Amino acid sequence: VTGVDRDGERPGQRLRRRAYHFARHPWRWTRYLVEHEVRKREVVFGRNPRFLDYRPMYRVSRPGLVRLTGRPALELDAFFAELEPLRTSLVREVANEPTAGALAQAPLLYLLVRAMRPTSLVETGVSSGYSSRFILEALDRNESGRLHSVGIARFPLAPNASDLLERMRDRPIGWLVPDRLRTRWDVRIGPSDELLPALLGSDAARLDFFLHDSYHTYDTMRREYALAMSRLVSGGLLMSHDIHNNRAWSEFVRERRLAPAVELDRDLGAARVP
Ligand SMILES: C[S@@+](CC[C@H](N)C(=O)[O-])C[C@H]1O[C@@H](n2cnc3c(N)ncnc32)[C@H](O)[C@@H]1O
């Protein structure tokens, strides 16, 4: 991405991550590719290799996380170790459920929130609530902070969705977030174009962490980044998923001279506000 430091994942690293992950779980990956790519079925949470083993993602993202947070790698390793019980309980809770749109890199959000201890957080785009869950687990562990999430009410399912996906149709967005974490959570239902200006509108609003994962068009991404930047404090984090969908992220990071700016795993952009 032009103007973006790609320390988080260089092309060679990406290849190594994929080879490493495939070699560790050949059967899981074969089943995943057949179900996801060949049969075009939504893959259930408990079978998707990306949700079952976070280590390859962490391995390639570790240098980028160190640069972004300015924290020693060993400290990040300790936060990564905290993810194991969370991963186990998530798999136990939702092993046979479809994943529908979950942000695969959500475990990295946990590390960032633990390392940087933001207290005022906003994310756009909620489906099952995988990203919300990890952010909220980290806030709970930090014992401080509040997450505001903006999402539209329904899962975007095609009329002829598979039986498996049909199970999601009547589910509320954010169903992966348990009650014990909801005291720190404010969910607003509606398009970000309408709700974000009100949420960030007050002069008193200050923001430490913003994540875009809603509607990945150039206009929406640019609009969300600009609004977030107007409230992000110095040292705050601007983050975006799907940074390769268009030029919005690379342009914005270059124009605003955000540094360090890294790509974590694949497709997750993260930059510090100077
Ligand atoms: C990739 S998913 C988000 C995944 C989420 N971060 C998670 O881990 O559960 C994108 C979501 O954005 C929502 N969405 C689409 N357009 C939107 C908009 N204009 N404003 C807010 N949310 C939107 C869709 O309903 C979809 O569920």
mmCIF file of C-alpha atoms and ligand atoms in Angstrom:
data_model
loop_
_atom_site.group_PDB
_atom_site.id
_atom_site.type_symbol
_atom_site.label_atom_id
_atom_site.label_comp_id
_atom_site.label_asym_id
_atom_site.label_seq_id
_atom_site.Cartn_x
_atom_site.Cartn_y
_atom_site.Cartn_z
ATOM 1 C CA VAL A 1 0.000 0.000 0.000
ATOM 2 C CA THR A 2 1.506 3.296 -1.015
ATOM 3 C CA GLY A 3 2.674 5.333 1.942
ATOM 4 C CA VAL A 4 2.031 2.559 4.435
ATOM 5 C CA ASP A 5 4.860 0.854 6.230
ATOM 6 C CA ARG A 6 4.209 -2.839 5.652
ATOM 7 C CA ASP A 7 6.357 -4.091 8.506
ATOM 8 C CA GLY A 8 3.305 -5.899 9.819
ATOM 9 C CA GLU A 9 3.325 -8.293 6.889
ATOM 10 C CA ARG A 10 5.849 -8.339 4.077
ATOM 11 C CA PRO A 11 5.019 -10.489 1.027
ATOM 12 C CA GLY A 12 7.560 -13.151 2.075
ATOM 13 C CA GLN A 13 6.151 -13.238 5.581
ATOM 14 C CA ARG A 14 2.632 -13.658 4.270
ATOM 15 C CA LEU A 15 3.711 -16.640 2.218
ATOM 16 C CA ARG A 16 5.518 -18.125 5.213
ATOM 17 C CA ARG A 17 2.459 -17.594 7.431
ATOM 18 C CA ARG A 18 0.229 -19.409 4.960
ATOM 19 C CA ALA A 19 2.704 -22.258 4.462
ATOM 20 C CA TYR A 20 3.258 -22.565 8.222
ATOM 21 C CA HIS A 21 -0.448 -22.556 9.009
ATOM 22 C CA PHE A 22 -1.231 -25.036 6.255
ATOM 23 C CA ALA A 23 1.587 -27.364 7.353
ATOM 24 C CA ARG A 24 0.313 -27.327 10.940
ATOM 25 C CA HIS A 25 -3.283 -28.060 9.963
ATOM 26 C CA PRO A 26 -3.380 -29.728 6.531
ATOM 27 C CA TRP A 27 -6.645 -31.578 7.123
ATOM 28 C CA ARG A 28 -8.442 -28.550 8.600
ATOM 29 C CA TRP A 29 -7.343 -26.329 5.722
ATOM 30 C CA THR A 30 -8.325 -28.851 3.070
ATOM 31 C CA ARG A 31 -11.783 -29.171 4.607
ATOM 32 C CA TYR A 32 -12.034 -25.383 4.908
ATOM 33 C CA LEU A 33 -11.087 -24.815 1.251
ATOM 34 C CA VAL A 34 -13.500 -27.477 0.018
ATOM 35 C CA GLU A 35 -16.390 -26.081 2.065
ATOM 36 C CA HIS A 36 -15.637 -22.422 1.551
ATOM 37 C CA GLU A 37 -14.244 -22.243 -1.968
ATOM 38 C CA VAL A 38 -15.602 -25.315 -3.726
ATOM 39 C CA ARG A 39 -19.044 -25.779 -2.171
ATOM 40 C CA LYS A 40 -19.416 -22.047 -1.453
ATOM 41 C CA ARG A 41 -20.802 -22.754 1.971
ATOM 42 C CA GLU A 42 -20.295 -20.576 4.986
ATOM 43 C CA VAL A 43 -17.734 -22.255 7.199
ATOM 44 C CA VAL A 44 -18.660 -22.874 10.795
ATOM 45 C CA PHE A 45 -16.612 -21.274 13.501
ATOM 46 C CA GLY A 46 -15.217 -24.482 14.959
ATOM 47 C CA ARG A 47 -13.829 -25.627 11.594
ATOM 48 C CA ASN A 48 -12.293 -22.426 10.250
ATOM 49 C CA PRO A 49 -8.522 -22.762 10.801
ATOM 50 C CA ARG A 50 -8.149 -18.990 11.261
ATOM 51 C CA PHE A 51 -10.400 -19.120 14.333
ATOM 52 C CA LEU A 52 -8.850 -22.246 15.745
ATOM 53 C CA ASP A 53 -5.196 -21.237 15.762
ATOM 54 C CA TYR A 54 -4.197 -17.602 16.288
ATOM 55 C CA ARG A 55 -0.433 -18.265 16.352
ATOM 56 C CA PRO A 56 0.412 -17.781 12.632
ATOM 57 C CA MET A 57 -1.466 -14.468 12.613
ATOM 58 C CA TYR A 58 0.384 -13.322 15.728
ATOM 59 C CA ARG A 59 3.750 -14.431 14.356
ATOM 60 C CA VAL A 60 3.530 -12.233 11.270
ATOM 61 C CA SER A 61 1.933 -9.331 13.121
ATOM 62 C CA ARG A 62 4.333 -9.234 16.081
ATOM 63 C CA PRO A 63 6.925 -6.829 14.559
ATOM 64 C CA GLY A 64 4.140 -4.469 13.461
ATOM 65 C CA LEU A 65 2.518 -4.614 16.895
ATOM 66 C CA VAL A 66 5.839 -3.777 18.558
ATOM 67 C CA ARG A 67 6.347 -0.752 16.287
ATOM 68 C CA LEU A 68 2.800 0.430 16.691
ATOM 69 C CA THR A 69 2.578 0.128 20.467
ATOM 70 C CA GLY A 70 6.225 0.840 21.327
ATOM 71 C CA ARG A 71 6.001 -2.047 23.824
ATOM 72 C CA PRO A 72 8.562 -4.844 24.185
ATOM 73 C CA ALA A 73 7.742 -8.041 22.305
ATOM 74 C CA LEU A 74 7.862 -10.066 25.542
ATOM 75 C CA GLU A 75 5.098 -7.926 27.027
ATOM 76 C CA LEU A 76 2.954 -8.563 23.954
ATOM 77 C CA ASP A 77 3.696 -12.292 24.232
ATOM 78 C CA ALA A 78 2.247 -12.228 27.759
ATOM 79 C CA PHE A 79 -0.951 -10.599 26.453
ATOM 80 C CA PHE A 80 -1.086 -13.165 23.655
ATOM 81 C CA ALA A 81 -0.936 -15.939 26.252
ATOM 82 C CA GLU A 82 -4.102 -14.502 27.828
ATOM 83 C CA LEU A 83 -5.956 -15.296 24.601
ATOM 84 C CA GLU A 84 -5.725 -19.071 24.989
ATOM 85 C CA PRO A 85 -8.548 -19.460 27.566
ATOM 86 C CA LEU A 86 -10.677 -17.010 25.576
ATOM 87 C CA ARG A 87 -10.144 -18.990 22.391
ATOM 88 C CA THR A 88 -11.022 -22.232 24.153
ATOM 89 C CA SER A 89 -14.248 -20.846 25.607
ATOM 90 C CA LEU A 90 -15.272 -19.247 22.298
ATOM 91 C CA VAL A 91 -14.770 -22.515 20.452
ATOM 92 C CA ARG A 92 -16.770 -24.327 23.130
ATOM 93 C CA GLU A 93 -19.596 -21.755 22.964
ATOM 94 C CA VAL A 94 -19.961 -21.473 19.207
ATOM 95 C CA ALA A 95 -18.161 -24.406 17.605
ATOM 96 C CA ASN A 96 -21.020 -25.326 15.291
ATOM 97 C CA GLU A 97 -22.248 -21.863 14.401
ATOM 98 C CA PRO A 98 -21.616 -20.003 11.156
ATOM 99 C CA THR A 99 -19.140 -17.169 11.375
ATOM 100 C CA ALA A 100 -20.780 -14.643 9.023
ATOM 101 C CA GLY A 101 -18.411 -11.760 8.473
ATOM 102 C CA ALA A 102 -16.380 -12.083 11.660
ATOM 103 C CA LEU A 103 -13.161 -10.051 11.603
ATOM 104 C CA ALA A 104 -10.521 -12.804 11.632
ATOM 105 C CA GLN A 105 -7.897 -10.479 13.133
ATOM 106 C CA ALA A 106 -10.028 -9.650 16.192
ATOM 107 C CA PRO A 107 -7.531 -11.358 18.570
ATOM 108 C CA LEU A 108 -4.989 -8.681 17.551
ATOM 109 C CA LEU A 109 -7.432 -6.023 18.758
ATOM 110 C CA TYR A 110 -7.315 -7.674 22.173
ATOM 111 C CA LEU A 111 -3.529 -7.258 22.257
ATOM 112 C CA LEU A 112 -3.717 -3.617 21.197
ATOM 113 C CA VAL A 113 -6.307 -2.762 23.824
ATOM 114 C CA ARG A 114 -4.322 -4.540 26.535
ATOM 115 C CA ALA A 115 -1.065 -2.859 25.511
ATOM 116 C CA MET A 116 -2.349 0.682 24.975
ATOM 117 C CA ARG A 117 -5.224 0.785 27.456
ATOM 118 C CA PRO A 118 -7.569 3.050 25.451
ATOM 119 C CA THR A 119 -10.659 4.128 27.392
ATOM 120 C CA SER A 120 -12.845 5.661 24.680
ATOM 121 C CA LEU A 121 -13.349 3.309 21.722
ATOM 122 C CA VAL A 122 -15.558 3.276 18.624
ATOM 123 C CA GLU A 123 -15.993 0.581 15.972
ATOM 124 C CA THR A 124 -18.258 0.539 12.924
ATOM 125 C CA GLY A 125 -19.621 -2.725 11.474
ATOM 126 C CA VAL A 126 -20.994 -5.389 13.788
ATOM 127 C CA SER A 127 -22.051 -8.818 12.602
ATOM 128 C CA SER A 128 -21.705 -11.673 15.086
ATOM 129 C CA GLY A 129 -19.697 -9.371 17.354
ATOM 130 C CA TYR A 130 -16.361 -11.183 17.125
ATOM 131 C CA SER A 131 -14.366 -7.912 17.100
ATOM 132 C CA SER A 132 -16.578 -6.407 19.832
ATOM 133 C CA ARG A 133 -16.058 -9.499 21.969
ATOM 134 C CA PHE A 134 -12.271 -9.276 21.897
ATOM 135 C CA ILE A 135 -12.207 -5.532 22.499
ATOM 136 C CA LEU A 136 -14.610 -5.927 25.422
ATOM 137 C CA GLU A 137 -12.688 -8.857 26.915
ATOM 138 C CA ALA A 138 -9.582 -6.630 26.922
ATOM 139 C CA LEU A 139 -11.461 -3.686 28.496
ATOM 140 C CA ASP A 140 -12.794 -6.043 31.139
ATOM 141 C CA ARG A 141 -9.269 -7.227 31.907
ATOM 142 C CA ASN A 142 -8.027 -3.588 31.953
ATOM 143 C CA GLU A 143 -10.953 -2.735 34.259
ATOM 144 C CA SER A 144 -11.518 0.500 32.345
ATOM 145 C CA GLY A 145 -12.935 1.832 29.096
ATOM 146 C CA ARG A 146 -16.115 1.852 27.028
ATOM 147 C CA LEU A 147 -16.796 0.610 23.498
ATOM 148 C CA HIS A 148 -19.364 2.224 21.207
ATOM 149 C CA SER A 149 -20.293 0.040 18.225
ATOM 150 C CA VAL A 150 -22.347 1.134 15.218
ATOM 151 C CA GLY A 151 -23.953 -1.512 13.003
ATOM 152 C CA ILE A 152 -27.023 -2.201 10.931
ATOM 153 C CA ALA A 153 -29.658 -4.461 12.439
ATOM 154 C CA ARG A 154 -29.705 -7.432 10.104
ATOM 155 C CA PHE A 155 -27.136 -9.815 8.764
ATOM 156 C CA PRO A 156 -26.861 -9.226 5.021
ATOM 157 C CA LEU A 157 -28.039 -12.707 3.935
ATOM 158 C CA ALA A 158 -29.024 -13.565 0.372
ATOM 159 C CA PRO A 159 -32.670 -14.705 -0.062
ATOM 160 C CA ASN A 160 -31.427 -18.180 -1.030
ATOM 161 C CA ALA A 161 -28.961 -18.532 1.867
ATOM 162 C CA SER A 162 -27.951 -22.064 2.879
ATOM 163 C CA ASP A 163 -29.729 -23.798 5.775
ATOM 164 C CA LEU A 164 -26.672 -23.165 7.877
ATOM 165 C CA LEU A 165 -26.761 -19.434 7.260
ATOM 166 C CA GLU A 166 -30.531 -19.326 7.744
ATOM 167 C CA ARG A 167 -29.797 -20.045 11.407
ATOM 168 C CA MET A 168 -28.302 -16.561 11.617
ATOM 169 C CA ARG A 169 -31.230 -14.701 10.138
ATOM 170 C CA ASP A 170 -33.137 -14.073 13.362
ATOM 171 C CA ARG A 171 -30.106 -13.638 15.527
ATOM 172 C CA PRO A 172 -29.369 -10.171 16.895
ATOM 173 C CA ILE A 173 -26.105 -8.610 15.782
ATOM 174 C CA GLY A 174 -23.417 -8.935 18.420
ATOM 175 C CA TRP A 175 -24.715 -12.298 19.694
ATOM 176 C CA LEU A 176 -21.155 -13.372 20.523
ATOM 177 C CA VAL A 177 -20.968 -10.805 23.334
ATOM 178 C CA PRO A 178 -22.115 -12.276 26.674
ATOM 179 C CA ASP A 179 -24.078 -10.281 29.248
ATOM 180 C CA ARG A 180 -21.117 -10.028 31.610
ATOM 181 C CA LEU A 181 -19.328 -7.776 29.068
ATOM 182 C CA ARG A 182 -22.270 -5.564 28.089
ATOM 183 C CA THR A 183 -21.893 -3.009 30.877
ATOM 184 C CA ARG A 184 -19.013 -1.488 28.941
ATOM 185 C CA TRP A 185 -20.834 -1.692 25.593
ATOM 186 C CA ASP A 186 -23.045 0.789 23.775
ATOM 187 C CA VAL A 187 -24.479 -0.579 20.491
ATOM 188 C CA ARG A 188 -26.217 1.789 18.097
ATOM 189 C CA ILE A 189 -28.266 0.426 15.242
ATOM 190 C CA GLY A 190 -28.168 2.242 11.907
ATOM 191 C CA PRO A 191 -25.823 3.185 9.072
ATOM 192 C CA SER A 192 -22.552 4.766 10.179
ATOM 193 C CA ASP A 193 -23.096 7.737 7.844
ATOM 194 C CA GLU A 194 -26.101 8.674 9.974
ATOM 195 C CA LEU A 195 -24.972 7.660 13.445
ATOM 196 C CA LEU A 196 -21.280 8.449 13.555
ATOM 197 C CA PRO A 197 -21.589 12.250 13.268
ATOM 198 C CA ALA A 198 -23.960 12.280 16.267
ATOM 199 C CA LEU A 199 -21.777 9.892 18.264
ATOM 200 C CA LEU A 200 -18.630 11.916 17.635
ATOM 201 C CA GLY A 201 -20.360 15.251 17.265
ATOM 202 C CA SER A 202 -19.960 16.741 20.688
ATOM 203 C CA ASP A 203 -16.887 18.879 21.208
ATOM 204 C CA ALA A 204 -16.284 16.960 24.413
ATOM 205 C CA ALA A 205 -16.017 13.661 22.548
ATOM 206 C CA ARG A 206 -12.478 12.352 22.644
ATOM 207 C CA LEU A 207 -11.388 9.105 21.187
ATOM 208 C CA ASP A 208 -8.440 6.789 21.828
ATOM 209 C CA PHE A 209 -9.292 4.003 19.373
ATOM 210 C CA PHE A 210 -11.313 3.824 16.168
ATOM 211 C CA LEU A 211 -11.927 0.780 13.954
ATOM 212 C CA HIS A 212 -13.681 0.829 10.585
ATOM 213 C CA ASP A 213 -15.270 -2.502 9.556
ATOM 214 C CA SER A 214 -18.629 -1.462 8.079
ATOM 215 C CA TYR A 215 -19.298 -0.592 4.438
ATOM 216 C CA HIS A 216 -16.029 -0.829 2.547
ATOM 217 C CA THR A 217 -16.506 1.797 -0.155
ATOM 218 C CA TYR A 218 -14.051 4.612 -0.791
ATOM 219 C CA ASP A 219 -16.514 7.341 0.273
ATOM 220 C CA THR A 220 -17.658 5.663 3.487
ATOM 221 C CA MET A 221 -14.118 4.756 4.515
ATOM 222 C CA ARG A 222 -12.792 8.284 3.893
ATOM 223 C CA ARG A 223 -15.752 9.813 5.720
ATOM 224 C CA GLU A 224 -15.356 7.556 8.756
ATOM 225 C CA TYR A 225 -11.577 8.094 8.960
ATOM 226 C CA ALA A 226 -11.981 11.892 8.749
ATOM 227 C CA LEU A 227 -14.650 11.964 11.437
ATOM 228 C CA ALA A 228 -12.619 9.719 13.708
ATOM 229 C CA MET A 229 -9.473 11.795 13.196
ATOM 230 C CA SER A 230 -11.284 14.922 14.313
ATOM 231 C CA ARG A 231 -11.742 13.313 17.756
ATOM 232 C CA LEU A 232 -8.716 11.032 18.122
ATOM 233 C CA VAL A 233 -6.196 12.150 20.732
ATOM 234 C CA SER A 234 -2.455 12.267 20.132
ATOM 235 C CA GLY A 235 -1.159 8.708 20.462
ATOM 236 C CA GLY A 236 -4.625 7.328 19.618
ATOM 237 C CA LEU A 237 -5.152 4.486 17.142
ATOM 238 C CA LEU A 238 -6.886 4.700 13.771
ATOM 239 C CA MET A 239 -7.640 1.238 12.423
ATOM 240 C CA SER A 240 -9.368 -0.175 9.387
ATOM 241 C CA HIS A 241 -10.139 -3.573 7.979
ATOM 242 C CA ASP A 242 -10.154 -4.312 4.212
ATOM 243 C CA ILE A 243 -7.537 -1.667 3.458
ATOM 244 C CA HIS A 244 -6.922 -3.158 0.011
ATOM 245 C CA ASN A 245 -10.497 -2.726 -1.207
ATOM 246 C CA ASN A 246 -9.677 0.725 -2.573
ATOM 247 C CA ARG A 247 -7.186 3.580 -2.083
ATOM 248 C CA ALA A 248 -8.976 5.205 0.876
ATOM 249 C CA TRP A 249 -6.608 3.928 3.601
ATOM 250 C CA SER A 250 -3.314 4.438 1.769
ATOM 251 C CA GLU A 251 -4.282 7.970 0.705
ATOM 252 C CA PHE A 252 -5.521 8.954 4.139
ATOM 253 C CA VAL A 253 -2.483 7.679 6.012
ATOM 254 C CA ARG A 254 -0.179 9.492 3.583
ATOM 255 C CA GLU A 255 -2.124 12.766 3.600
ATOM 256 C CA ARG A 256 -2.313 12.926 7.390
ATOM 257 C CA ARG A 257 1.266 11.697 7.865
ATOM 258 C CA LEU A 258 0.190 9.044 10.370
ATOM 259 C CA ALA A 259 3.140 7.147 11.803
ATOM 260 C CA PRO A 260 3.866 4.460 12.561
ATOM 261 C CA ALA A 261 1.325 2.933 10.184
ATOM 262 C CA VAL A 262 1.439 -0.836 9.755
ATOM 263 C CA GLU A 263 -0.470 -3.630 8.122
ATOM 264 C CA LEU A 264 -1.261 -6.383 10.600
ATOM 265 C CA ASP A 265 -1.776 -9.922 9.358
ATOM 266 C CA ARG A 266 -3.532 -9.268 6.076
ATOM 267 C CA ASP A 267 -5.842 -6.332 5.431
ATOM 268 C CA LEU A 268 -5.905 -4.772 8.901
ATOM 269 C CA GLY A 269 -4.424 -1.271 8.806
ATOM 270 C CA ALA A 270 -3.378 0.431 12.048
ATOM 271 C CA ALA A 271 -1.830 3.861 12.525
ATOM 272 C CA ARG A 272 -0.877 6.103 15.455
ATOM 273 C CA VAL A 273 -2.035 9.693 15.584
ATOM 274 C CA PRO A 274 1.043 11.939 16.031
HETATM 275 C C1 LIG B 1 -17.333 -7.382 8.009
HETATM 276 S S1 LIG B 1 -18.814 -7.229 8.909
HETATM 277 C C2 LIG B 1 -18.279 -6.681 10.486
HETATM 278 C C3 LIG B 1 -17.701 -7.749 11.322
HETATM 279 C C4 LIG B 1 -17.500 -7.364 12.750
HETATM 280 N N1 LIG B 1 -16.380 -6.458 12.909
HETATM 281 C C5 LIG B 1 -17.339 -8.597 13.580
HETATM 282 O O1 LIG B 1 -16.184 -9.038 13.817
HETATM 283 O O2 LIG B 1 -18.352 -9.158 13.975
HETATM 284 C C6 LIG B 1 -19.496 -5.799 8.244
HETATM 285 C C7 LIG B 1 -20.829 -5.426 8.872
HETATM 286 O O3 LIG B 1 -21.072 -4.051 8.583
HETATM 287 C C8 LIG B 1 -22.451 -3.852 8.528
HETATM 288 N N2 LIG B 1 -22.687 -2.678 7.706
HETATM 289 C C9 LIG B 1 -22.805 -2.594 6.361
HETATM 290 N N3 LIG B 1 -23.013 -1.318 5.978
HETATM 291 C C10 LIG B 1 -23.003 -0.576 7.103
HETATM 292 C C11 LIG B 1 -23.138 0.801 7.377
HETATM 293 N N4 LIG B 1 -23.373 1.675 6.392
HETATM 294 N N5 LIG B 1 -23.083 1.234 8.645
HETATM 295 C C12 LIG B 1 -22.867 0.344 9.658
HETATM 296 N N6 LIG B 1 -22.719 -0.985 9.468
HETATM 297 C C13 LIG B 1 -22.786 -1.437 8.210
HETATM 298 C C14 LIG B 1 -23.026 -5.131 7.931
HETATM 299 O O4 LIG B 1 -24.258 -5.405 8.519
HETATM 300 C C15 LIG B 1 -21.980 -6.200 8.302
HETATM 301 O O5 LIG B 1 -22.493 -7.079 9.266
#
